[in-house]
Short mmCIF file of C-alpha atoms in Angstrom, two decimals:
data_model
loop_
_atom_site.label_atom_id
_atom_site.label_comp_id
_atom_site.label_asym_id
_atom_site.label_seq_id
_atom_site.Cartn_x
_atom_site.Cartn_y
_atom_site.Cartn_z
CA MET A 1 42.08 -127.84 -16.21
CA GLN A 2 40.60 -129.13 -19.41
CA PRO A 3 38.52 -126.81 -21.57
CA PRO A 4 34.80 -127.68 -21.76
CA SER A 5 35.13 -128.14 -25.52
CA LEU A 6 37.60 -131.05 -25.20
CA SER A 7 37.28 -134.57 -23.86
CA ALA A 8 39.83 -135.65 -21.26
CA ALA A 9 41.57 -137.84 -23.86
CA ASP A 10 41.73 -135.01 -26.41
CA ASN A 11 43.15 -132.64 -23.81
CA LEU A 12 45.87 -135.11 -22.81
CA LYS A 13 46.73 -135.71 -26.44
CA LEU A 14 47.20 -131.98 -27.01
CA GLU A 15 49.47 -131.77 -23.95
CA SER A 16 51.64 -134.67 -25.09
CA SER A 17 55.07 -134.36 -26.63
CA GLY A 18 53.97 -136.27 -29.71
CA ASP A 19 54.90 -139.70 -28.34
CA GLY A 20 51.44 -140.59 -27.05
CA TYR A 21 49.41 -139.12 -24.23
CA ALA A 22 50.94 -136.92 -21.53
CA ALA A 23 52.43 -139.03 -18.73
CA MET A 24 51.55 -142.27 -20.54
CA ASN A 25 55.04 -143.76 -20.19
CA ALA A 26 55.17 -142.92 -16.48
CA ALA A 27 51.74 -144.49 -15.95
CA ILE A 28 52.72 -147.66 -17.82
CA GLN A 29 55.95 -147.98 -15.83
CA ALA A 30 54.09 -147.53 -12.54
CA ALA A 31 51.47 -150.10 -13.52
CA TYR A 32 54.21 -152.56 -14.47
CA ARG A 33 56.06 -152.05 -11.17
CA VAL A 34 52.94 -152.70 -9.12
CA GLY A 35 51.51 -155.44 -11.33
CA SER A 36 54.77 -157.35 -11.61
CA GLN A 37 55.15 -157.43 -7.82
CA VAL A 38 51.67 -158.91 -7.43
CA THR A 39 52.20 -161.39 -10.27
CA ASP A 40 55.60 -162.48 -8.94
CA TYR A 41 54.11 -163.07 -5.48
CA ILE A 42 51.22 -165.11 -6.86
CA VAL A 43 53.52 -167.26 -9.01
CA LYS A 44 55.98 -167.81 -6.14
CA HIS A 45 53.23 -168.78 -3.68
CA TRP A 46 50.83 -170.49 -6.08
CA ASN A 47 50.73 -173.76 -4.10
CA GLU A 48 49.34 -171.84 -1.12
CA LEU A 49 47.09 -169.45 -3.05
CA GLN A 50 45.49 -171.62 -5.71
CA HIS A 51 42.62 -172.70 -3.48
CA SER A 52 42.12 -169.42 -1.64
CA THR A 53 40.28 -167.37 -4.26
CA ARG A 54 37.34 -165.40 -2.96
CA LYS A 55 33.88 -165.77 -4.37
CA ALA A 56 32.22 -162.73 -5.94
CA ARG A 57 29.70 -160.96 -3.78
#
């Protein structure tokens, strides 16, 4: 639990090993794994998907 005197970012920075924020590399790798799957699917199926974007509500 973070102390009331620290922001969430400051607390993570103090917990890090000196190479950035705690768990930053794991978070970046997870985001890449998920994002690359979505991007690969969109690129592979672009002919079908290019006209199927939803309008903002």
